């Protein structure tokens, strides 16, 4: 019933989109999970979708972003502590995601008999992570970093043996105490310095061997990091200059004798979005750390962590785009304008369908990438993982800000107000394209594959040709990419063109094979063929926009 006010009744305002199952109400997500081989976990994902989309969980997301983390440098008596205090809602979100295993599930096999990974571990995790980002995106940062740190730790067996038993359990323990006293731990990373983030070889932070030095040995680290997120992590993977060059270290918050390690947080960043997640500036005043890998091999050692975080950036961005779309469609289905539901106004139908196509493409490509991590021993999947990780990260994360802005506009003025989730989503989304390798850095990574691993490009191009089949538009897009590859002299300048062309071709080919014809045909007609355009709601006059929007609706299932 509408609520009585003194002067007017409140009507024609949609109910909030909450207590919605983020899995069962999302047809594109369900299709992607099945298509990429994780159908066996659909019930578990449906159970998590209920939790993540509950009104209580979404409210925790709001609270964690309104009550920001605070740096507490000293305790009451003036002793140095360097801790960060979070709102209880943040801890509750962390608990939800950790108990779902999002920080470690793909590594569960390490403690199981046979030590054989589940064939669907990454896709299954991606399904839940996609929903966790919708519940609240900021807390996903430590979740991602903990998961991504594991393959690096595995390179140093003694450290892995000490830390994995605390990382792998599906638990969360926020206590500020030595890892041995805790039931669970999380990990962060510190690479970026003031004078260089992308160019980590410019790092000036120094590491001196405490004894003989070398892989697994103890070092004393002095210097700084300009960004180090999730400062209450129990340990960090840190890059620093050892005598023989840039080296990767594990730096714990507490030393083996139980004292606090010499990490001094200077301040927390005042960020555009991602506000529930603390990001610190930190100095290391002779902090103790243990080398992972040999001196001088820092970048090669930490690269697996970076690759894993790039997958998560794409999956989370696709999830955030989905949440923006679901809110836009939900609003349009409930709001009447000029005697018609907004969703039935022809131009709104064009815009919503167009937004849905980007979400379909982003979701399809992110989950195909997750599958390539599951099958990394297979030559085709391994080539896909190498080439398509930077491409997927680039395309999905870069699309998100414009897409979320248009979705916000679908809600009119109410979309711009902080109480609606769209405003927070809009401030959140740019971060995924900036951190873990910004746009041009992704394009440069693709150039590196072309130069050093051309066979991976060949394998992916062959697979895409097969997927294109007889579709003339996909074939033309494939030929266009081939023509770029045949002009290596221009690739330095065409990096972004090539990346986008490959992303759209791959997304179109996946949708062609696995999505309803209405979706695949409209995606291909507008993204691979058709007139160039810069804004949404164009080129779909012959498409079945009703079918596309109905599939995107969170209310029709
Ligand atoms: C919210 C947030 C949290 C973060 N948390 C962490 C963290 O926990 N740990 C951590 O280590 N870092 C963290 N970062 C840092 C982040 O990873 C870096 O900011 C990022 O890698 C870019 O580095 P930079 O800021 O030094 O920019 P630069 O490296 O100076 O890059 C500036 C621009 O130049 C472009 N560019 C760089 N090289 C080239 C080139 N050769 N050709 C063309 N263009 C180029 C880049 O794409 C970018 O657009 C965080 C950043 C943010 C925003």
PDB file of N, CA and C in Angstrom, residues 329-409:
ATOM      1  N   UNK A 329      16.613  -2.131 -15.221  1.00  0.00           N
ATOM      2  CA  UNK A 329      15.444  -2.844 -15.765  1.00  0.00           C
ATOM      3  C   UNK A 329      14.325  -2.884 -14.722  1.00  0.00           C
ATOM      4  N   UNK A 330      14.712  -3.153 -13.480  1.00  0.00           N
ATOM      5  CA  UNK A 330      13.721  -3.205 -12.389  1.00  0.00           C
ATOM      6  C   UNK A 330      12.969  -1.876 -12.291  1.00  0.00           C
ATOM      7  N   UNK A 331      13.715  -0.783 -12.354  1.00  0.00           N
ATOM      8  CA  UNK A 331      13.089   0.539 -12.274  1.00  0.00           C
ATOM      9  C   UNK A 331      12.110   0.731 -13.437  1.00  0.00           C
ATOM     10  N   UNK A 332      12.587   0.408 -14.638  1.00  0.00           N
ATOM     11  CA  UNK A 332      11.766   0.651 -15.835  1.00  0.00           C
ATOM     12  C   UNK A 332      10.519  -0.231 -15.842  1.00  0.00           C
ATOM     13  N   UNK A 333      10.607  -1.384 -15.198  1.00  0.00           N
ATOM     14  CA  UNK A 333       9.429  -2.266 -15.155  1.00  0.00           C
ATOM     15  C   UNK A 333       8.366  -1.770 -14.174  1.00  0.00           C
ATOM     16  N   UNK A 334       8.763  -0.912 -13.236  1.00  0.00           N
ATOM     17  CA  UNK A 334       7.818  -0.453 -12.222  1.00  0.00           C
ATOM     18  C   UNK A 334       7.373   0.994 -12.398  1.00  0.00           C
ATOM     19  N   UNK A 335       8.110   1.748 -13.146  1.00  0.00           N
ATOM     20  CA  UNK A 335       7.838   3.190 -13.242  1.00  0.00           C
ATOM     21  C   UNK A 335       6.985   3.485 -14.475  1.00  0.00           C
ATOM     22  N   UNK A 336       5.926   4.247 -14.277  1.00  0.00           N
ATOM     23  CA  UNK A 336       5.067   4.616 -15.409  1.00  0.00           C
ATOM     24  C   UNK A 336       5.364   6.055 -15.820  1.00  0.00           C
ATOM     25  N   UNK A 337       5.510   6.264 -17.112  1.00  0.00           N
ATOM     26  CA  UNK A 337       5.725   7.603 -17.655  1.00  0.00           C
ATOM     27  C   UNK A 337       4.820   7.749 -18.870  1.00  0.00           C
ATOM     28  N   UNK A 338       4.068   8.822 -18.949  1.00  0.00           N
ATOM     29  CA  UNK A 338       3.132   9.033 -20.063  1.00  0.00           C
ATOM     30  C   UNK A 338       2.247   7.797 -20.286  1.00  0.00           C
ATOM     31  N   UNK A 339       1.629   7.342 -19.214  1.00  0.00           N
ATOM     32  CA  UNK A 339       0.649   6.224 -19.248  1.00  0.00           C
ATOM     33  C   UNK A 339       1.226   4.869 -19.659  1.00  0.00           C
ATOM     34  N   UNK A 340       2.500   4.767 -19.709  1.00  0.00           N
ATOM     35  CA  UNK A 340       3.087   3.474 -20.086  1.00  0.00           C
ATOM     36  C   UNK A 340       4.224   3.157 -19.135  1.00  0.00           C
ATOM     37  N   UNK A 341       4.422   1.879 -18.885  1.00  0.00           N
ATOM     38  CA  UNK A 341       5.623   1.500 -18.133  1.00  0.00           C
ATOM     39  C   UNK A 341       6.850   1.952 -18.943  1.00  0.00           C
ATOM     40  N   UNK A 342       7.844   2.438 -18.225  1.00  0.00           N
ATOM     41  CA  UNK A 342       9.066   2.893 -18.906  1.00  0.00           C
ATOM     42  C   UNK A 342       9.642   1.818 -19.810  1.00  0.00           C
ATOM     43  N   UNK A 343       9.588   0.578 -19.319  1.00  0.00           N
ATOM     44  CA  UNK A 343      10.197  -0.511 -20.083  1.00  0.00           C
ATOM     45  C   UNK A 343       9.518  -0.666 -21.453  1.00  0.00           C
ATOM     46  N   UNK A 344       8.250  -0.213 -21.559  1.00  0.00           N
ATOM     47  CA  UNK A 344       7.523  -0.331 -22.827  1.00  0.00           C
ATOM     48  C   UNK A 344       7.666   0.902 -23.717  1.00  0.00           C
ATOM     49  N   UNK A 345       8.345   1.922 -23.219  1.00  0.00           N
ATOM     50  CA  UNK A 345       8.617   3.088 -24.074  1.00  0.00           C
ATOM     51  C   UNK A 345       9.707   2.674 -25.067  1.00  0.00           C
ATOM     52  N   UNK A 346       9.444   2.867 -26.372  1.00  0.00           N
ATOM     53  CA  UNK A 346      10.379   2.314 -27.368  1.00  0.00           C
ATOM     54  C   UNK A 346      11.834   2.721 -27.162  1.00  0.00           C
ATOM     55  N   UNK A 347      12.087   3.978 -26.853  1.00  0.00           N
ATOM     56  CA  UNK A 347      13.497   4.380 -26.723  1.00  0.00           C
ATOM     57  C   UNK A 347      14.145   3.778 -25.486  1.00  0.00           C
ATOM     58  N   UNK A 348      13.364   3.645 -24.398  1.00  0.00           N
ATOM     59  CA  UNK A 348      13.929   3.014 -23.198  1.00  0.00           C
ATOM     60  C   UNK A 348      14.243   1.551 -23.486  1.00  0.00           C
ATOM     61  N   UNK A 349      13.378   0.899 -24.258  1.00  0.00           N
ATOM     62  CA  UNK A 349      13.638  -0.498 -24.640  1.00  0.00           C
ATOM     63  C   UNK A 349      14.952  -0.627 -25.396  1.00  0.00           C
ATOM     64  N   UNK A 350      15.220   0.325 -26.268  1.00  0.00           N
ATOM     65  CA  UNK A 350      16.479   0.297 -27.031  1.00  0.00           C
ATOM     66  C   UNK A 350      17.683   0.438 -26.084  1.00  0.00           C
ATOM     67  N   UNK A 351      17.560   1.382 -25.148  1.00  0.00           N
ATOM     68  CA  UNK A 351      18.696   1.637 -24.233  1.00  0.00           C
ATOM     69  C   UNK A 351      18.938   0.424 -23.343  1.00  0.00           C
ATOM     70  N   UNK A 352      17.870  -0.105 -22.751  1.00  0.00           N
ATOM     71  CA  UNK A 352      18.042  -1.239 -21.819  1.00  0.00           C
ATOM     72  C   UNK A 352      18.613  -2.458 -22.548  1.00  0.00           C
ATOM     73  N   UNK A 353      18.120  -2.706 -23.747  1.00  0.00           N
ATOM     74  CA  UNK A 353      18.625  -3.868 -24.494  1.00  0.00           C
ATOM     75  C   UNK A 353      20.105  -3.667 -24.825  1.00  0.00           C
ATOM     76  N   UNK A 354      20.448  -2.454 -25.179  1.00  0.00           N
ATOM     77  CA  UNK A 354      21.845  -2.159 -25.524  1.00  0.00           C
ATOM     78  C   UNK A 354      22.757  -2.363 -24.307  1.00  0.00           C
ATOM     79  N   UNK A 355      22.292  -1.895 -23.148  1.00  0.00           N
ATOM     80  CA  UNK A 355      23.067  -2.105 -21.911  1.00  0.00           C
ATOM     81  C   UNK A 355      23.207  -3.602 -21.638  1.00  0.00           C
ATOM     82  N   UNK A 356      22.099  -4.317 -21.833  1.00  0.00           N
ATOM     83  CA  UNK A 356      22.110  -5.766 -21.563  1.00  0.00           C
ATOM     84  C   UNK A 356      23.132  -6.471 -22.455  1.00  0.00           C
ATOM     85  N   UNK A 357      23.282  -5.993 -23.681  1.00  0.00           N
ATOM     86  CA  UNK A 357      24.236  -6.658 -24.590  1.00  0.00           C
ATOM     87  C   UNK A 357      25.666  -6.520 -24.075  1.00  0.00           C
ATOM     88  N   UNK A 358      26.000  -5.373 -23.512  1.00  0.00           N
ATOM     89  CA  UNK A 358      27.352  -5.232 -22.939  1.00  0.00           C
ATOM     90  C   UNK A 358      27.541  -6.179 -21.753  1.00  0.00           C
ATOM     91  N   UNK A 359      26.493  -6.318 -20.945  1.00  0.00           N
ATOM     92  CA  UNK A 359      26.613  -7.230 -19.799  1.00  0.00           C
ATOM     93  C   UNK A 359      26.747  -8.671 -20.293  1.00  0.00           C
ATOM     94  N   UNK A 360      25.977  -9.010 -21.318  1.00  0.00           N
ATOM     95  CA  UNK A 360      26.077 -10.369 -21.882  1.00  0.00           C
ATOM     96  C   UNK A 360      27.511 -10.625 -22.359  1.00  0.00           C
ATOM     97  N   UNK A 361      28.065  -9.664 -23.090  1.00  0.00           N
ATOM     98  CA  UNK A 361      29.427  -9.839 -23.620  1.00  0.00           C
ATOM     99  C   UNK A 361      30.453  -9.911 -22.510  1.00  0.00           C
ATOM    100  N   UNK A 362      30.338  -9.010 -21.536  1.00  0.00           N
ATOM    101  CA  UNK A 362      31.310  -8.967 -20.427  1.00  0.00           C
ATOM    102  C   UNK A 362      31.261 -10.263 -19.620  1.00  0.00           C
ATOM    103  N   UNK A 363      30.052 -10.750 -19.381  1.00  0.00           N
ATOM    104  CA  UNK A 363      29.889 -11.969 -18.580  1.00  0.00           C
ATOM    105  C   UNK A 363      30.429 -13.171 -19.353  1.00  0.00           C
ATOM    106  N   UNK A 364      30.080 -13.242 -20.627  1.00  0.00           N
ATOM    107  CA  UNK A 364      30.532 -14.376 -21.442  1.00  0.00           C
ATOM    108  C   UNK A 364      32.059 -14.433 -21.494  1.00  0.00           C
ATOM    109  N   UNK A 365      32.673 -13.294 -21.716  1.00  0.00           N
ATOM    110  CA  UNK A 365      34.136 -13.288 -21.863  1.00  0.00           C
ATOM    111  C   UNK A 365      34.838 -13.574 -20.530  1.00  0.00           C
ATOM    112  N   UNK A 366      34.314 -13.024 -19.438  1.00  0.00           N
ATOM    113  CA  UNK A 366      34.945 -13.234 -18.119  1.00  0.00           C
ATOM    114  C   UNK A 366      34.874 -14.706 -17.712  1.00  0.00           C
ATOM    115  N   UNK A 367      33.721 -15.327 -17.962  1.00  0.00           N
ATOM    116  CA  UNK A 367      33.595 -16.734 -17.558  1.00  0.00           C
ATOM    117  C   UNK A 367      34.382 -17.667 -18.482  1.00  0.00           C
ATOM    118  N   UNK A 368      34.512 -17.297 -19.761  1.00  0.00           N
ATOM    119  CA  UNK A 368      35.370 -18.103 -20.628  1.00  0.00           C
ATOM    120  C   UNK A 368      36.822 -17.997 -20.131  1.00  0.00           C
ATOM    121  N   UNK A 369      37.199 -16.814 -19.674  1.00  0.00           N
ATOM    122  CA  UNK A 369      38.556 -16.654 -19.137  1.00  0.00           C
ATOM    123  C   UNK A 369      38.733 -17.518 -17.886  1.00  0.00           C
ATOM    124  N   UNK A 370      37.731 -17.508 -17.014  1.00  0.00           N
ATOM    125  CA  UNK A 370      37.820 -18.336 -15.798  1.00  0.00           C
ATOM    126  C   UNK A 370      38.014 -19.803 -16.181  1.00  0.00           C
ATOM    127  N   UNK A 371      37.296 -20.252 -17.210  1.00  0.00           N
ATOM    128  CA  UNK A 371      37.451 -21.653 -17.628  1.00  0.00           C
ATOM    129  C   UNK A 371      38.879 -21.930 -18.101  1.00  0.00           C
ATOM    130  N   UNK A 372      39.488 -20.952 -18.736  1.00  0.00           N
ATOM    131  CA  UNK A 372      40.850 -21.194 -19.223  1.00  0.00           C
ATOM    132  C   UNK A 372      41.819 -21.371 -18.047  1.00  0.00           C
ATOM    133  N   UNK A 373      41.504 -20.792 -16.879  1.00  0.00           N
ATOM    134  CA  UNK A 373      42.331 -21.024 -15.687  1.00  0.00           C
ATOM    135  C   UNK A 373      42.111 -22.453 -15.185  1.00  0.00           C
ATOM    136  N   UNK A 374      40.870 -22.947 -15.294  1.00  0.00           N
ATOM    137  CA  UNK A 374      40.578 -24.313 -14.858  1.00  0.00           C
ATOM    138  C   UNK A 374      41.306 -25.347 -15.709  1.00  0.00           C
ATOM    139  N   UNK A 375      41.516 -25.002 -16.998  1.00  0.00           N
ATOM    140  CA  UNK A 375      42.064 -26.017 -17.913  1.00  0.00           C
ATOM    141  C   UNK A 375      43.464 -25.645 -18.354  1.00  0.00           C
ATOM    142  N   UNK A 376      44.212 -24.990 -17.485  1.00  0.00           N
ATOM    143  CA  UNK A 376      45.479 -24.392 -17.918  1.00  0.00           C
ATOM    144  C   UNK A 376      46.480 -25.415 -18.440  1.00  0.00           C
ATOM    145  N   UNK A 377      46.264 -26.706 -18.176  1.00  0.00           N
ATOM    146  CA  UNK A 377      47.212 -27.693 -18.692  1.00  0.00           C
ATOM    147  C   UNK A 377      46.929 -28.026 -20.163  1.00  0.00           C
ATOM    148  N   UNK A 378      45.766 -27.656 -20.634  1.00  0.00           N
ATOM    149  CA  UNK A 378      45.399 -27.893 -22.027  1.00  0.00           C
ATOM    150  C   UNK A 378      46.002 -26.766 -22.881  1.00  0.00           C
ATOM    151  N   UNK A 379      46.566 -27.108 -24.042  1.00  0.00           N
ATOM    152  CA  UNK A 379      47.315 -26.108 -24.827  1.00  0.00           C
ATOM    153  C   UNK A 379      46.421 -24.947 -25.273  1.00  0.00           C
ATOM    154  N   UNK A 380      45.225 -25.281 -25.715  1.00  0.00           N
ATOM    155  CA  UNK A 380      44.316 -24.239 -26.203  1.00  0.00           C
ATOM    156  C   UNK A 380      43.900 -23.288 -25.067  1.00  0.00           C
ATOM    157  N   UNK A 381      43.560 -23.898 -23.921  1.00  0.00           N
ATOM    158  CA  UNK A 381      43.119 -23.069 -22.791  1.00  0.00           C
ATOM    159  C   UNK A 381      44.269 -22.230 -22.266  1.00  0.00           C
ATOM    160  N   UNK A 382      45.465 -22.792 -22.282  1.00  0.00           N
ATOM    161  CA  UNK A 382      46.611 -22.054 -21.770  1.00  0.00           C
ATOM    162  C   UNK A 382      46.923 -20.850 -22.663  1.00  0.00           C
ATOM    163  N   UNK A 383      46.772 -21.029 -23.978  1.00  0.00           N
ATOM    164  CA  UNK A 383      46.976 -19.906 -24.901  1.00  0.00           C
ATOM    165  C   UNK A 383      45.907 -18.842 -24.660  1.00  0.00           C
ATOM    166  N   UNK A 384      44.670 -19.303 -24.437  1.00  0.00           N
ATOM    167  CA  UNK A 384      43.568 -18.354 -24.172  1.00  0.00           C
ATOM    168  C   UNK A 384      43.872 -17.550 -22.902  1.00  0.00           C
ATOM    169  N   UNK A 385      44.311 -18.256 -21.863  1.00  0.00           N
ATOM    170  CA  UNK A 385      44.604 -17.590 -20.585  1.00  0.00           C
ATOM    171  C   UNK A 385      45.667 -16.525 -20.783  1.00  0.00           C
ATOM    172  N   UNK A 386      46.729 -16.875 -21.531  1.00  0.00           N
ATOM    173  CA  UNK A 386      47.840 -15.928 -21.676  1.00  0.00           C
ATOM    174  C   UNK A 386      47.426 -14.696 -22.480  1.00  0.00           C
ATOM    175  N   UNK A 387      46.765 -14.926 -23.616  1.00  0.00           N
ATOM    176  CA  UNK A 387      46.432 -13.791 -24.476  1.00  0.00           C
ATOM    177  C   UNK A 387      45.190 -13.040 -23.981  1.00  0.00           C
ATOM    178  N   UNK A 388      44.197 -13.801 -23.522  1.00  0.00           N
ATOM    179  CA  UNK A 388      42.906 -13.165 -23.260  1.00  0.00           C
ATOM    180  C   UNK A 388      42.772 -12.575 -21.852  1.00  0.00           C
ATOM    181  N   UNK A 389      43.725 -12.849 -20.946  1.00  0.00           N
ATOM    182  CA  UNK A 389      43.614 -12.220 -19.621  1.00  0.00           C
ATOM    183  C   UNK A 389      43.715 -10.697 -19.743  1.00  0.00           C
ATOM    184  N   UNK A 390      44.789 -10.154 -20.352  1.00  0.00           N
ATOM    185  CA  UNK A 390      44.810  -8.680 -20.458  1.00  0.00           C
ATOM    186  C   UNK A 390      43.704  -8.127 -21.339  1.00  0.00           C
ATOM    187  N   UNK A 391      43.293  -8.891 -22.349  1.00  0.00           N
ATOM    188  CA  UNK A 391      42.255  -8.390 -23.261  1.00  0.00           C
ATOM    189  C   UNK A 391      40.903  -8.308 -22.539  1.00  0.00           C
ATOM    190  N   UNK A 392      40.587  -9.351 -21.790  1.00  0.00           N
ATOM    191  CA  UNK A 392      39.312  -9.365 -21.063  1.00  0.00           C
ATOM    192  C   UNK A 392      39.306  -8.289 -19.989  1.00  0.00           C
ATOM    193  N   UNK A 393      40.430  -8.205 -19.264  1.00  0.00           N
ATOM    194  CA  UNK A 393      40.526  -7.195 -18.191  1.00  0.00           C
ATOM    195  C   UNK A 393      40.344  -5.795 -18.789  1.00  0.00           C
ATOM    196  N   UNK A 394      41.021  -5.524 -19.888  1.00  0.00           N
ATOM    197  CA  UNK A 394      40.937  -4.213 -20.535  1.00  0.00           C
ATOM    198  C   UNK A 394      39.493  -3.894 -20.925  1.00  0.00           C
ATOM    199  N   UNK A 395      38.893  -4.804 -21.680  1.00  0.00           N
ATOM    200  CA  UNK A 395      37.609  -4.487 -22.319  1.00  0.00           C
ATOM    201  C   UNK A 395      36.474  -4.390 -21.294  1.00  0.00           C
ATOM    202  N   UNK A 396      36.412  -5.383 -20.406  1.00  0.00           N
ATOM    203  CA  UNK A 396      35.297  -5.404 -19.451  1.00  0.00           C
ATOM    204  C   UNK A 396      35.414  -4.221 -18.485  1.00  0.00           C
ATOM    205  N   UNK A 397      36.613  -4.009 -17.944  1.00  0.00           N
ATOM    206  CA  UNK A 397      36.755  -2.961 -16.924  1.00  0.00           C
ATOM    207  C   UNK A 397      36.596  -1.566 -17.521  1.00  0.00           C
ATOM    208  N   UNK A 398      36.981  -1.409 -18.779  1.00  0.00           N
ATOM    209  CA  UNK A 398      36.864  -0.092 -19.407  1.00  0.00           C
ATOM    210  C   UNK A 398      35.437   0.220 -19.818  1.00  0.00           C
ATOM    211  N   UNK A 399      34.674  -0.832 -20.130  1.00  0.00           N
ATOM    212  CA  UNK A 399      33.294  -0.618 -20.528  1.00  0.00           C
ATOM    213  C   UNK A 399      32.434  -0.200 -19.335  1.00  0.00           C
ATOM    214  N   UNK A 400      32.808  -0.679 -18.147  1.00  0.00           N
ATOM    215  CA  UNK A 400      31.921  -0.555 -16.991  1.00  0.00           C
ATOM    216  C   UNK A 400      31.517   0.895 -16.652  1.00  0.00           C
ATOM    217  N   UNK A 401      32.450   1.870 -16.619  1.00  0.00           N
ATOM    218  CA  UNK A 401      32.015   3.205 -16.197  1.00  0.00           C
ATOM    219  C   UNK A 401      30.932   3.805 -17.093  1.00  0.00           C
ATOM    220  N   UNK A 402      31.087   3.711 -18.419  1.00  0.00           N
ATOM    221  CA  UNK A 402      30.076   4.291 -19.317  1.00  0.00           C
ATOM    222  C   UNK A 402      28.760   3.529 -19.187  1.00  0.00           C
ATOM    223  N   UNK A 403      28.876   2.217 -19.043  1.00  0.00           N
ATOM    224  CA  UNK A 403      27.672   1.397 -18.951  1.00  0.00           C
ATOM    225  C   UNK A 403      26.898   1.730 -17.667  1.00  0.00           C
ATOM    226  N   UNK A 404      27.618   1.848 -16.562  1.00  0.00           N
ATOM    227  CA  UNK A 404      26.945   2.129 -15.280  1.00  0.00           C
ATOM    228  C   UNK A 404      26.348   3.542 -15.306  1.00  0.00           C
ATOM    229  N   UNK A 405      27.021   4.480 -15.965  1.00  0.00           N
ATOM    230  CA  UNK A 405      26.481   5.847 -16.053  1.00  0.00           C
ATOM    231  C   UNK A 405      25.142   5.837 -16.797  1.00  0.00           C
ATOM    232  N   UNK A 406      25.055   5.076 -17.885  1.00  0.00           N
ATOM    233  CA  UNK A 406      23.796   5.030 -18.652  1.00  0.00           C
ATOM    234  C   UNK A 406      22.711   4.327 -17.831  1.00  0.00           C
ATOM    235  N   UNK A 407      23.110   3.262 -17.113  1.00  0.00           N
ATOM    236  CA  UNK A 407      22.133   2.562 -16.271  1.00  0.00           C
ATOM    237  C   UNK A 407      21.590   3.509 -15.199  1.00  0.00           C
ATOM    238  N   UNK A 408      22.482   4.341 -14.652  1.00  0.00           N
ATOM    239  CA  UNK A 408      22.079   5.310 -13.630  1.00  0.00           C
ATOM    240  C   UNK A 408      21.041   6.274 -14.220  1.00  0.00           C
ATOM    241  N   UNK A 409      21.276   6.680 -15.451  1.00  0.00           N
ATOM    242  CA  UNK A 409      20.356   7.623 -16.104  1.00  0.00           C
ATOM    243  C   UNK A 409      18.958   7.010 -16.271  1.00  0.00           C
TER     244      UNK A 409
END
